[in-house]
């Protein structure tokens, strides 16, 4: 762990607030411990805001939780057999780091582990680790990535979902909850060169369905947030050079929403799949038509299967 002086110096050099920066330092060390564990490493794939900001983008904001998918096997029986070992290994890894488990998941689909630790500032801190056992087969292959350094540490060769799948999950989250962090992440993602619009549209359709959203009804008007949410939830997590000053937050929020919305149509347009309106389902083959190079994997994807059968995440 970092000393108080080391933490304050590292946070100042990086342009982040101290307490949240320390959370991400703990998070990075935990990800490295998971990656180097012989059983956990090849079976856990990172997704969500931490994957985006720490492994894909240029670290513009802090994300203080870990979202993992079990990708050890698409077979349900294998997953059920391995799950106790996964949970036992997580307990061992967190224990060796001096983290205290305050809450462990009990749901079949997985859930959140709440972990606490003593901070360098003499307080109690906490992070959450969410492990999902339902989305076992990604749309596209996972790949190892290295994180940005945090406090002199970094997580290396961590399995991370494909950039298009990360983006699709973030866009689906954006329309589901309209959190300012999702609007910010979406804007940063849609600015990136090299994204394949067809892949992103496919992922958005699939993840919109998983997140209980009717993708056919989604419009650009759903991209919304408030200056109050930006001020309280987003600004404290932003790097200094991208953080708006207090008097500028309202105008900055309007610009954020406008820029995100302007990029939305070219990624959200998609061929209408053959959808059963009574059951909310569609055939996997129809859903995957837009991405021929990955159609076989798309049809096997856990998210596609759940949407095709009309089921949602639990």
Coordinates of C-alpha atoms in Angstrom, one line a residue:
X1 CA 0.0 0.0 0.0
X2 CA 1.0 3.6 -0.5
X3 CA 1.9 5.9 2.4
X4 CA -0.1 9.1 2.9
X5 CA 2.7 11.1 1.3
X6 CA 3.1 8.8 -1.6
X7 CA -0.6 8.7 -2.2
X8 CA -1.0 12.5 -2.1
X9 CA 2.0 13.0 -4.4
X10 CA 0.8 10.4 -6.9
X11 CA -2.8 11.7 -7.0
X12 CA -1.5 15.3 -7.5
X13 CA 0.8 14.2 -10.3
X14 CA -2.0 12.4 -12.0
X15 CA -4.6 15.1 -11.6
X16 CA -7.1 13.1 -9.5
X17 CA -8.6 13.5 -6.0
X18 CA -6.8 11.6 -3.3
X19 CA -9.5 9.3 -1.9
X20 CA -10.9 8.1 -5.2
X21 CA -7.3 7.7 -6.6
X22 CA -6.5 5.4 -3.7
X23 CA -9.6 3.3 -4.5
X24 CA -8.3 2.8 -8.1
X25 CA -4.9 1.9 -6.8
X26 CA -6.4 -0.8 -4.6
X27 CA -8.5 -1.9 -7.6
X28 CA -5.4 -2.1 -9.9
X29 CA -3.5 -4.2 -7.4
X30 CA -6.5 -6.5 -7.0
X31 CA -6.9 -6.9 -10.8
X32 CA -3.2 -7.9 -11.0
X33 CA -3.7 -10.4 -8.2
X34 CA -6.7 -11.9 -10.0
X35 CA -4.8 -12.1 -13.3
X36 CA -1.7 -13.8 -11.8
X37 CA -3.9 -16.4 -10.0
X38 CA -3.6 -19.7 -12.0
X39 CA -7.3 -20.5 -11.7
X40 CA -8.9 -17.0 -11.8
X41 CA -6.6 -15.4 -14.5
X42 CA -7.8 -17.3 -17.6
X43 CA -11.5 -17.4 -16.4
X44 CA -12.2 -13.7 -15.6
X45 CA -12.7 -11.0 -18.2
X46 CA -13.0 -7.3 -17.3
X47 CA -15.8 -5.1 -18.6
X48 CA -17.5 -1.8 -17.7
X49 CA -16.2 1.6 -16.8
X50 CA -12.9 0.4 -15.3
X51 CA -12.1 -1.6 -18.5
X52 CA -12.8 1.5 -20.6
X53 CA -11.1 4.2 -18.6
X54 CA -8.1 2.3 -17.3
X55 CA -7.4 0.0 -20.2
X56 CA -8.8 1.5 -23.4
X57 CA -9.2 5.3 -23.0
X58 CA -6.4 7.7 -21.9
X59 CA -7.6 7.5 -18.2
X60 CA -9.8 10.6 -18.2
X61 CA -11.8 9.5 -15.2
X62 CA -11.7 7.2 -12.2
X63 CA -13.9 4.2 -12.1
X64 CA -14.0 2.6 -8.7
X65 CA -15.4 -0.8 -9.1
X66 CA -14.6 -4.0 -11.0
X67 CA -17.0 -5.8 -13.3
X68 CA -16.0 -9.3 -14.4
X69 CA -17.5 -11.9 -16.6
X70 CA -16.8 -15.6 -16.1
X71 CA -15.5 -16.8 -19.4
X72 CA -14.0 -20.1 -18.4
X73 CA -16.6 -22.2 -20.3
X74 CA -19.8 -21.6 -22.1
X75 CA -21.1 -24.9 -20.7
X76 CA -23.5 -24.3 -17.7
X77 CA -22.5 -27.5 -16.0
X78 CA -18.8 -26.6 -16.1
X79 CA -19.5 -23.1 -14.8
X80 CA -21.5 -24.6 -11.9
X81 CA -18.7 -27.0 -11.1
X82 CA -16.1 -24.2 -11.2
X83 CA -18.0 -21.5 -9.4
X84 CA -17.1 -22.6 -5.9
X85 CA -13.4 -22.6 -6.8
X86 CA -13.8 -19.1 -8.3
X87 CA -15.4 -17.8 -5.2
X88 CA -12.9 -19.5 -2.9
X89 CA -10.0 -18.1 -5.0
X90 CA -11.4 -14.6 -4.8
X91 CA -11.6 -15.0 -1.0
X92 CA -7.9 -16.1 -0.9
X93 CA -6.8 -13.2 -3.2
X94 CA -8.6 -10.5 -1.3
X95 CA -7.5 -12.0 2.0
X96 CA -3.8 -11.9 1.0
X97 CA -4.2 -8.2 0.1
X98 CA -5.7 -7.4 3.5
X99 CA -9.2 -6.7 2.1
X100 CA -12.2 -7.6 4.3
X101 CA -15.2 -9.1 2.7
X102 CA -18.3 -7.2 3.9
X103 CA -20.7 -8.8 1.5
X104 CA -20.6 -11.7 -0.9
X105 CA -23.1 -12.5 -3.7
X106 CA -25.7 -15.2 -3.3
X107 CA -27.6 -15.0 -6.6
X108 CA -27.4 -17.7 -9.2
X109 CA -26.2 -15.1 -11.8
X110 CA -23.5 -13.8 -9.6
X111 CA -23.4 -10.4 -8.0
X112 CA -21.4 -7.9 -6.0
X113 CA -18.6 -8.5 -3.5
X114 CA -18.1 -5.5 -1.2
X115 CA -14.6 -5.2 0.1
X116 CA -13.2 -2.8 2.7
X117 CA -9.7 -1.7 3.5
X118 CA -7.9 0.8 5.7
X119 CA -6.9 3.9 3.7
X120 CA -3.6 5.7 3.9
X121 CA -5.6 8.6 5.3
X122 CA -6.7 6.6 8.3
X123 CA -10.2 5.9 7.2
X124 CA -12.2 3.0 5.9
X125 CA -12.5 2.6 2.1
X126 CA -14.4 0.2 0.0
X127 CA -14.6 -1.2 -3.5
X128 CA -17.1 -3.5 -5.2
X129 CA -16.4 -6.5 -7.4
X130 CA -19.2 -7.7 -9.6
X131 CA -18.8 -11.2 -11.0
X132 CA -21.4 -12.3 -13.7
X133 CA -21.7 -16.0 -14.4
X134 CA -24.4 -15.7 -17.1
X135 CA -22.6 -13.9 -19.9
X136 CA -20.0 -16.6 -20.4
X137 CA -19.5 -16.4 -24.2
X138 CA -18.6 -12.9 -25.4
X139 CA -19.7 -11.6 -28.8
X140 CA -16.0 -11.3 -29.8
X141 CA -12.8 -12.8 -28.4
X142 CA -11.4 -11.3 -25.2
X143 CA -7.8 -10.0 -25.4
X144 CA -5.1 -9.3 -22.8
X145 CA -4.5 -5.6 -22.0
X146 CA -2.3 -3.6 -19.7
X147 CA -3.7 -0.8 -17.5
X148 CA -2.5 2.7 -17.1
X149 CA -0.1 2.9 -14.1
X150 CA -1.7 4.0 -10.8
X151 CA 0.4 4.9 -7.9
X152 CA 3.4 3.1 -9.4
X153 CA 1.4 -0.2 -10.0
X154 CA -0.4 -1.5 -13.0
X155 CA -2.5 -4.6 -13.9
X156 CA -0.8 -6.4 -16.8
X157 CA -2.2 -8.8 -19.4
X158 CA -5.7 -8.7 -17.9
X159 CA -8.4 -10.3 -20.1
X160 CA -10.7 -7.5 -21.3
X161 CA -13.8 -7.7 -23.5
X162 CA -13.5 -6.5 -27.1
X163 CA -13.6 -2.7 -27.5
X164 CA -16.9 -2.9 -29.4
X165 CA -18.5 -5.1 -26.8
X166 CA -17.3 -2.7 -24.1
X167 CA -18.8 0.2 -26.0
X168 CA -22.1 -1.5 -26.7
X169 CA -22.5 -2.3 -23.0
X170 CA -21.8 1.3 -22.1
X171 CA -24.2 2.6 -24.7
X172 CA -26.9 0.3 -23.4
X173 CA -26.2 1.4 -19.8
X174 CA -26.5 5.0 -21.0
X175 CA -30.0 4.6 -22.3
X176 CA -31.0 2.5 -19.3
X177 CA -30.0 4.9 -16.5
X178 CA -28.8 8.2 -18.0
X179 CA -25.9 8.5 -15.4
X180 CA -23.5 11.4 -16.2
X181 CA -20.5 9.0 -16.1
X182 CA -22.2 6.9 -18.9
X183 CA -22.8 10.0 -21.0
X184 CA -19.1 11.0 -20.6
X185 CA -17.8 7.5 -21.3
X186 CA -20.0 7.3 -24.4
X187 CA -18.8 10.6 -25.8
X188 CA -15.1 9.6 -25.3
X189 CA -15.8 6.2 -26.9
X190 CA -17.6 7.6 -29.9
X191 CA -14.7 10.0 -30.5
X192 CA -12.3 7.2 -31.0
X193 CA -11.2 6.3 -34.5
X194 CA -11.4 2.8 -35.8
X195 CA -14.6 1.6 -34.3
X196 CA -16.6 -0.6 -36.7
X197 CA -20.1 0.8 -36.9
X198 CA -21.7 -2.5 -37.9
X199 CA -20.1 -4.3 -34.9
X200 CA -21.1 -1.5 -32.5
X201 CA -24.7 -1.6 -33.8
X202 CA -24.9 -5.4 -33.3
X203 CA -23.5 -5.1 -29.8
X204 CA -25.8 -2.3 -29.0
X205 CA -28.9 -4.3 -30.1
X206 CA -27.8 -7.3 -28.1
X207 CA -26.8 -5.5 -24.9
X208 CA -29.9 -3.2 -25.1
X209 CA -32.0 -6.4 -25.0
X210 CA -30.0 -7.9 -22.1
X211 CA -30.5 -4.7 -20.1
X212 CA -34.3 -4.8 -20.5
X213 CA -34.4 -2.1 -23.1
X214 CA -36.5 -2.3 -26.3
X215 CA -33.8 -1.2 -28.7
X216 CA -36.5 -0.5 -31.4
X217 CA -37.8 2.4 -29.3
X218 CA -34.5 4.0 -28.3
X219 CA -34.0 7.6 -29.6
X220 CA -31.3 10.2 -29.3
X221 CA -33.6 12.1 -26.9
X222 CA -32.8 9.5 -24.3
X223 CA -29.2 10.8 -24.0
X224 CA -29.7 13.1 -21.0
X225 CA -28.1 14.0 -17.7
X226 CA -28.2 17.0 -15.4
X227 CA -25.7 19.6 -14.2
X228 CA -26.4 18.4 -10.7
X229 CA -25.5 14.8 -11.4
X230 CA -22.4 16.0 -13.3
X231 CA -21.3 18.1 -10.4
X232 CA -21.9 15.5 -7.7
X233 CA -21.1 12.2 -9.4
X234 CA -18.8 12.9 -12.4
X235 CA -16.7 16.0 -11.8
X236 CA -15.0 14.5 -8.6
X237 CA -13.8 11.5 -10.7
X238 CA -12.4 13.5 -13.6
X239 CA -8.8 14.2 -14.3
X240 CA -7.9 17.8 -13.6
X241 CA -7.3 18.8 -17.2
X242 CA -10.8 17.6 -18.4
X243 CA -12.6 18.8 -15.2
X244 CA -14.9 21.8 -15.7
X245 CA -14.7 24.7 -13.2
X246 CA -17.7 25.2 -11.0
X247 CA -19.2 28.1 -12.9
X248 CA -18.8 26.2 -16.2
X249 CA -20.6 23.0 -15.2
X250 CA -24.0 23.8 -16.7
X251 CA -22.6 24.8 -20.1
X252 CA -20.2 21.9 -20.0
X253 CA -23.0 19.5 -19.4
X254 CA -25.0 20.8 -22.3
X255 CA -22.0 20.4 -24.6
X256 CA -21.4 16.9 -23.3
X257 CA -24.9 15.8 -24.1
X258 CA -25.0 17.5 -27.5
X259 CA -21.7 16.0 -28.6
X260 CA -22.7 12.5 -27.5
X261 CA -26.1 12.8 -29.2
X262 CA -24.5 14.0 -32.4
X263 CA -22.6 10.8 -32.8
X264 CA -25.5 8.6 -31.8
X265 CA -27.4 8.1 -35.1
X266 CA -24.6 6.6 -37.1
X267 CA -24.0 3.9 -34.5
X268 CA -27.6 3.3 -33.4
X269 CA -29.2 2.7 -36.8
X270 CA -29.7 -1.0 -37.4
X271 CA -31.6 -3.3 -39.7
X272 CA -34.8 -4.3 -37.9
X273 CA -34.5 -7.9 -36.9
X274 CA -37.5 -10.3 -37.1
X275 CA -38.7 -9.7 -33.6
X276 CA -41.6 -11.5 -31.9
X277 CA -43.5 -8.6 -30.4
X278 CA -45.4 -10.9 -28.0
X279 CA -42.4 -12.6 -26.5
X280 CA -39.7 -10.0 -27.1
X281 CA -37.5 -12.5 -28.9
X282 CA -35.8 -12.9 -32.3
X283 CA -33.8 -15.7 -34.0
X284 CA -30.1 -15.6 -33.3
X285 CA -29.3 -16.0 -37.0
X286 CA -31.4 -12.9 -37.8
X287 CA -29.9 -10.9 -35.0
X288 CA -26.4 -11.7 -36.2
X289 CA -26.8 -11.0 -39.9
X290 CA -25.1 -7.6 -39.6
X291 CA -21.8 -9.1 -38.7
X292 CA -21.0 -12.0 -41.1
X293 CA -17.3 -12.5 -40.0
X294 CA -18.4 -13.1 -36.5
X295 CA -21.8 -14.7 -37.1
X296 CA -21.0 -18.2 -35.7
X297 CA -19.6 -16.7 -32.5
X298 CA -22.4 -14.1 -32.3
X299 CA -25.0 -16.9 -32.4
X300 CA -23.2 -18.7 -29.6
X301 CA -22.9 -15.5 -27.5
X302 CA -24.6 -15.8 -24.1
X303 CA -26.0 -12.3 -24.5
X304 CA -27.4 -13.1 -28.0
X305 CA -29.0 -16.3 -26.7
X306 CA -30.6 -14.5 -23.8
X307 CA -32.1 -11.8 -26.0
X308 CA -33.2 -14.3 -28.7
X309 CA -35.1 -16.3 -26.1
X310 CA -36.7 -13.2 -24.6
X311 CA -34.8 -13.6 -21.3
X312 CA -33.0 -10.8 -19.4
X313 CA -30.2 -10.6 -16.9
X314 CA -31.0 -11.4 -13.3

